[in-house]
Coordinates of C-alpha atoms in Angstrom, one line a residue:
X1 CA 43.3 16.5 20.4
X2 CA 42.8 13.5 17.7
X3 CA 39.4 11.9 17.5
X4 CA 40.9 9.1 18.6
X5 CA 42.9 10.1 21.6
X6 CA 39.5 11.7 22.3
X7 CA 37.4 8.8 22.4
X8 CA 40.1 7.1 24.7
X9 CA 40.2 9.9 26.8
X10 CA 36.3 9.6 27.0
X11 CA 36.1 5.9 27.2
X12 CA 39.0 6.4 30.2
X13 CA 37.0 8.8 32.2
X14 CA 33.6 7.6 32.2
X15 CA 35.5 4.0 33.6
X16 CA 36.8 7.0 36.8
X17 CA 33.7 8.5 37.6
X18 CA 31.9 5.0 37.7
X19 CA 34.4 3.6 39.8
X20 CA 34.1 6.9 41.7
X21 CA 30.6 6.8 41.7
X22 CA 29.5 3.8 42.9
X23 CA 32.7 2.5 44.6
X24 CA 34.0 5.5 46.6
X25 CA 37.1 4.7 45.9
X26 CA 39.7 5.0 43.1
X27 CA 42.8 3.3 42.5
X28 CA 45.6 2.8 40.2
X29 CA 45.4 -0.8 40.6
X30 CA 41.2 -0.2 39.1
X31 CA 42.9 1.0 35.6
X32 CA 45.4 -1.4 35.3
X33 CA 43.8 -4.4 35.6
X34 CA 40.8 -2.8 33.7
X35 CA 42.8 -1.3 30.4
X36 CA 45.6 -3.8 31.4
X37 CA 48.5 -0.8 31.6
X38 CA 51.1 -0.2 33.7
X39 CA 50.9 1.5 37.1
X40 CA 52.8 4.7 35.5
X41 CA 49.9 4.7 32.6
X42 CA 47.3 4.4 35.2
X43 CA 48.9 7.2 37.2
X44 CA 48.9 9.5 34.3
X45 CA 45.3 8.8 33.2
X46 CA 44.1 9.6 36.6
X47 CA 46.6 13.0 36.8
X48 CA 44.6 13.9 33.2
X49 CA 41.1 13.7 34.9
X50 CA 42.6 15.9 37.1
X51 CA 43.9 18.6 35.4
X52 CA 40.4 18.3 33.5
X53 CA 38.5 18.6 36.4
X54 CA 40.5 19.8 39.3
X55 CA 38.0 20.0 42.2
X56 CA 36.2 16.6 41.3
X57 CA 38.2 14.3 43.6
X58 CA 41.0 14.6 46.3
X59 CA 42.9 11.7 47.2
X60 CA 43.0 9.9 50.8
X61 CA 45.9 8.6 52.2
X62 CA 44.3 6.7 54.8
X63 CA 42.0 4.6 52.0
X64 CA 44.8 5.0 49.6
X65 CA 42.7 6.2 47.1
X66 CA 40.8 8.2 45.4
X67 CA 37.0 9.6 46.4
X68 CA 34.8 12.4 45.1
X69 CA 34.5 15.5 46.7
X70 CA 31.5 17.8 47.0
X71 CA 32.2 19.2 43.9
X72 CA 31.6 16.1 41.3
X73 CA 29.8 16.3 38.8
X74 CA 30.2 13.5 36.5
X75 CA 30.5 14.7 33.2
X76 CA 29.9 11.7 30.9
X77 CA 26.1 9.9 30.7
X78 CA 25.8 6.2 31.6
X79 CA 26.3 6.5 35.6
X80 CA 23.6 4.2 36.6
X81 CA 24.0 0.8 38.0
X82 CA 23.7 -0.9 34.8
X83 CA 26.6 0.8 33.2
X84 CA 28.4 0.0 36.2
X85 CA 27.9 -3.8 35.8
X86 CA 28.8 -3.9 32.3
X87 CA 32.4 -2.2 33.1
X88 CA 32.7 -4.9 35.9
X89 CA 32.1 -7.8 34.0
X90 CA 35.2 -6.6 32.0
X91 CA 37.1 -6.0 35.3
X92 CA 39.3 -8.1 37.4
X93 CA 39.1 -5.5 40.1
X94 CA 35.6 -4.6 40.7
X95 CA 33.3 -6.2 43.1
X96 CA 33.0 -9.7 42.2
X97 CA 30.2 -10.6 39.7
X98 CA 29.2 -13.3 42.0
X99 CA 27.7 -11.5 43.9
X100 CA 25.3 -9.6 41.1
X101 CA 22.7 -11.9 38.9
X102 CA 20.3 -10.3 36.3
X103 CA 18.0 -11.6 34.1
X104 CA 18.5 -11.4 30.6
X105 CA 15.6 -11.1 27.8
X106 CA 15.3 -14.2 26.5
X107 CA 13.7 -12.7 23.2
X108 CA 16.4 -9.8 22.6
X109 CA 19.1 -12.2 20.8
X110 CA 18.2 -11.7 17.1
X111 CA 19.7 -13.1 13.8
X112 CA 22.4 -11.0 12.8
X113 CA 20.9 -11.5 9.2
X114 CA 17.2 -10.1 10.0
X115 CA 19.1 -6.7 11.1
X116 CA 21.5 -5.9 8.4
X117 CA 19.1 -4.3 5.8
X118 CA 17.6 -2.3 8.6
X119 CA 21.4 -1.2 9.7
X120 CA 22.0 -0.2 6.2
X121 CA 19.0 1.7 5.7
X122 CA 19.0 3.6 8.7
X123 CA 22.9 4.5 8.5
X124 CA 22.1 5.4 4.7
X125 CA 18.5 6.8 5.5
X126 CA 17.2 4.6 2.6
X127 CA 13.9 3.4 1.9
X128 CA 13.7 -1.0 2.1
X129 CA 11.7 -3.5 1.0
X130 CA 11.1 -6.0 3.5
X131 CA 8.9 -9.0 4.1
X132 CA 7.1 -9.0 7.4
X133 CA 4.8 -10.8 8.8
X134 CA 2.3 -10.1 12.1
X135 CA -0.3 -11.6 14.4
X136 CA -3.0 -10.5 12.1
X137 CA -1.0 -11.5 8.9
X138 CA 1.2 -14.6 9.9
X139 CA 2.1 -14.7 6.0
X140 CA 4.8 -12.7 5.1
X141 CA 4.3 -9.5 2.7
X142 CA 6.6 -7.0 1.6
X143 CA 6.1 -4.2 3.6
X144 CA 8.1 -0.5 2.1
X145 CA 9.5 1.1 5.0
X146 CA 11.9 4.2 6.0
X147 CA 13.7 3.4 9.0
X148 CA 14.5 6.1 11.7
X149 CA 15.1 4.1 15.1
X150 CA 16.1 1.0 16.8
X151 CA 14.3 0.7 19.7
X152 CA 14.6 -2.1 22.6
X153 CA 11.6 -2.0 25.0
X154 CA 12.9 -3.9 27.7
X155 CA 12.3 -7.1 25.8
X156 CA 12.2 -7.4 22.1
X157 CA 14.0 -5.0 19.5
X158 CA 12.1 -3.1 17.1
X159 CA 12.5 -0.7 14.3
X160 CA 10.3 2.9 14.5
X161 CA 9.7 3.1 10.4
X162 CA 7.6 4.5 7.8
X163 CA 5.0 2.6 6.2
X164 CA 3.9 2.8 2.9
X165 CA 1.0 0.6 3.1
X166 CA -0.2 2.3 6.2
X167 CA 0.8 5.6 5.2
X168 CA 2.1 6.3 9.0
X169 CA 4.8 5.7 11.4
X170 CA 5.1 2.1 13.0
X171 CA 7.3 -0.1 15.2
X172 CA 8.1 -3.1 13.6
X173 CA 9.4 -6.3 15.4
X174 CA 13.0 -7.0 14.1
X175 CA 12.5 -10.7 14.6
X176 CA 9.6 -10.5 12.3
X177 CA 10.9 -9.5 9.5
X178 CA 12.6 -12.3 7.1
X179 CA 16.1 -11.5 6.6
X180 CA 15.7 -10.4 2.7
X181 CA 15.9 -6.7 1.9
X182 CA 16.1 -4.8 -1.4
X183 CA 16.7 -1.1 -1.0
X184 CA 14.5 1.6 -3.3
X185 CA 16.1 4.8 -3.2
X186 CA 16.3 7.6 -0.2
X187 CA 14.3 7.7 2.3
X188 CA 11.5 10.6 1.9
X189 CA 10.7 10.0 5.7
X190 CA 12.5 10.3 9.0
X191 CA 12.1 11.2 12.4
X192 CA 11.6 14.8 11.9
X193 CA 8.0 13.8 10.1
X194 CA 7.2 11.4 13.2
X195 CA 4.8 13.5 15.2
X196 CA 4.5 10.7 17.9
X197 CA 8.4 10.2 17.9
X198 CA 8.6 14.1 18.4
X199 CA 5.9 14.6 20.9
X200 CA 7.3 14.0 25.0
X201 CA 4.7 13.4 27.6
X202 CA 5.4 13.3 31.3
X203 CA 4.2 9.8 33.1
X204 CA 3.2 10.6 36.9
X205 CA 3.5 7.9 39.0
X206 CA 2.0 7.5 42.3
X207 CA 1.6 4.3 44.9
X208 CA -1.9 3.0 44.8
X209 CA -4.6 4.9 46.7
X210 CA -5.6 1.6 48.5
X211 CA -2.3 0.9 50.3
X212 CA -2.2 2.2 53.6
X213 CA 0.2 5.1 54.5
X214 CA 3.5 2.7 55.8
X215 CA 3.0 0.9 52.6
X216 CA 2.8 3.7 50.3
X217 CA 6.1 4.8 51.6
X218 CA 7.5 1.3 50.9
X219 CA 6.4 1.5 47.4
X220 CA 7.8 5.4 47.1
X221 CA 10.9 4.1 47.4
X222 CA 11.0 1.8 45.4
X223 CA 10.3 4.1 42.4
X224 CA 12.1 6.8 44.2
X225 CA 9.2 9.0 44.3
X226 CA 9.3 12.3 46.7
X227 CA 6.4 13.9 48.2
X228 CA 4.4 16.9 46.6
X229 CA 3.2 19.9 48.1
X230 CA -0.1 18.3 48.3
X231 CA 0.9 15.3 50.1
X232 CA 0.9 12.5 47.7
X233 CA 4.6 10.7 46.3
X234 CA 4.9 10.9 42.8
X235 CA 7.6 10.9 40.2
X236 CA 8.0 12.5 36.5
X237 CA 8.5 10.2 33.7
X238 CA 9.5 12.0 30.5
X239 CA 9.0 9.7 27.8
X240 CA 8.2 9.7 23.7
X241 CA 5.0 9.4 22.9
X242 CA 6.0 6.6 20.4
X243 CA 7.5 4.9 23.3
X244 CA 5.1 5.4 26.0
X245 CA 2.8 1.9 25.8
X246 CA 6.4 0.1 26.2
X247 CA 7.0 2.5 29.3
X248 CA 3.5 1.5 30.8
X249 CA 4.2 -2.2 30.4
X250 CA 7.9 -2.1 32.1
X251 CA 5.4 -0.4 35.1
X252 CA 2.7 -3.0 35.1
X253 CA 0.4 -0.1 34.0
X254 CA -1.0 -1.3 31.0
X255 CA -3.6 -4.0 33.4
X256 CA -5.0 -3.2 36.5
X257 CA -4.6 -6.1 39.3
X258 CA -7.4 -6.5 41.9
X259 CA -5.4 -6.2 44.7
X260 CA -3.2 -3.3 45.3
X261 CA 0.0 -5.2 47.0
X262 CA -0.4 -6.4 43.7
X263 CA -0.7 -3.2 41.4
X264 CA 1.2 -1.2 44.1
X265 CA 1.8 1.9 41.8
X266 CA -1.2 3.7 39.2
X267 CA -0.7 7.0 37.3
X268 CA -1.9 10.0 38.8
X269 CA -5.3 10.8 37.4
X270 CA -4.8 14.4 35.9
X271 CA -2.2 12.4 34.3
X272 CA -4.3 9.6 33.2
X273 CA -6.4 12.1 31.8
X274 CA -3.8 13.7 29.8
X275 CA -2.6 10.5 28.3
X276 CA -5.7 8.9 27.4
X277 CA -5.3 10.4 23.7
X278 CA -2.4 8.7 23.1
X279 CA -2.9 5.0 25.2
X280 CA -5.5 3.9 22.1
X281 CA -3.0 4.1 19.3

């Protein structure tokens, strides 16, 4: 198998099993207008994911299709909802995008020319000369940094770097930085050497203590929490420790609101506890 027939094999099945996994239903007609191929290619893709993975869907004459069976088990990441959307905004024969709206971040769109430097240092694991300039220093300076990450929080793109004038790991705002970049050398630095980058804490959620019972379970749900041994819904977080004050914003955990329909979830307090070291960063 070619590296490239094998990325088109991959890119091929992981369209299946999201059509299988959150339509029901597979068709012929979902490749070709997809991939834009004939009915015979479509065919044949489908008969490969077969033969790969024999027991992962049967066909139903009655739907004309074809559905999972007990036995899938996707094998390809990117099966949640937003994948899903992305491969049906390229679709003709998905479920119409009218009937899906989502907000995008109005601060993620970023001049191409503010990135490249960063690109080419991390691809070429090079040190670079940036200037930057921050809330406490408005002006720009040049900064010496060792890229190891791009990392979007939800909102805003940053860079996880080395810096030499904070002789530490930082994140750095991409749309900070001013778009000229002079490269010194290899990097000395990457993500091996960035404790916090290496370091993954668990983040236990749990619906505020103040919401009655009926409205606890409401909120359970919503962050598709299951009920402990001791009673209480709560759900496991894995996170990086260099990520986790971006984690605790997307949760409305880094305030506290007065009311709880308001707060509606808090982390558990042994894990509040545990985190505590690394919230004052």
């Amino acid at each position: 198998m070619t590296p490239q027939f094998d990325y088109i094999c991959q890119r091929r099945f992981h369209f299946i099993e999201l059509i299988v996994h959150w339509e029901g239903r597979l068709t012929t007609n979902h490749l070709q207008k997809h991939f834009a191929i004939s009915r015979s290619s479509a065919s044949n893709i489908i008969q490969d994911y077969v033969r790969f993975h024999p027991d992962f869907l049967r066909y139903n004459s009655s739907l004309k299709g074809y559905q999972a069976t007990e036995y899938f088990n996707p094998c390809l990441n990117e099966l949640d909802l937003s994948a899903y959307l992305k491969i049906a905004k390229q679709s003709e024969d998905t479920v119409s995008l009218q009937q899906f709206t989502w907000l995008n971040s109005p601060l993620a769109d970023i001049a191409p020319k503010k990135v490249r430097g960063v690109l080419q240092a991390l691809n070429s694991q090079l040190r670079v000369d940036v200037g930057y300039a921050s809330v406490s220093s408005p002006d720009f300076e040049a900064r010496i940094i060792s890229p190891h990450n791009l990392v979007f929080d939800g909102m805003r793109w940053h860079v996880r770097a080395y810096c030499e004038k904070n002789r530490d790991f930082r994140d750095f705002v991409l749309t900070r930085f001013n778009g000229e970049y002079e490269f010194e050398g290899n990097a000395e630095y990457d993500q091996s050497h960035d404790t916090l980058w290496q370091t993954q804490l668990d983040v236990v959620i749990e619906p505020d203590p103040r919401l009655t019972p009926e409205r606890a379970h409401i909120i359970a749900l919503d962050h598709q929490m299951t009920k402990q041994v001791n009673g209480r819904y709560q759900r496991t977080i894995n996170v990086r420790a260099a990520l986790l004050l971006y984690l605790l914003k997307q949760l409305h955990l880094d305030s506290y609101q007065a009311k709880p329909e308001a707060q509606q979830i808090i982390l558990s307090p042994e894990c509040l506890e545990a985190l505590k070291p690394y919230m004052a960063w």
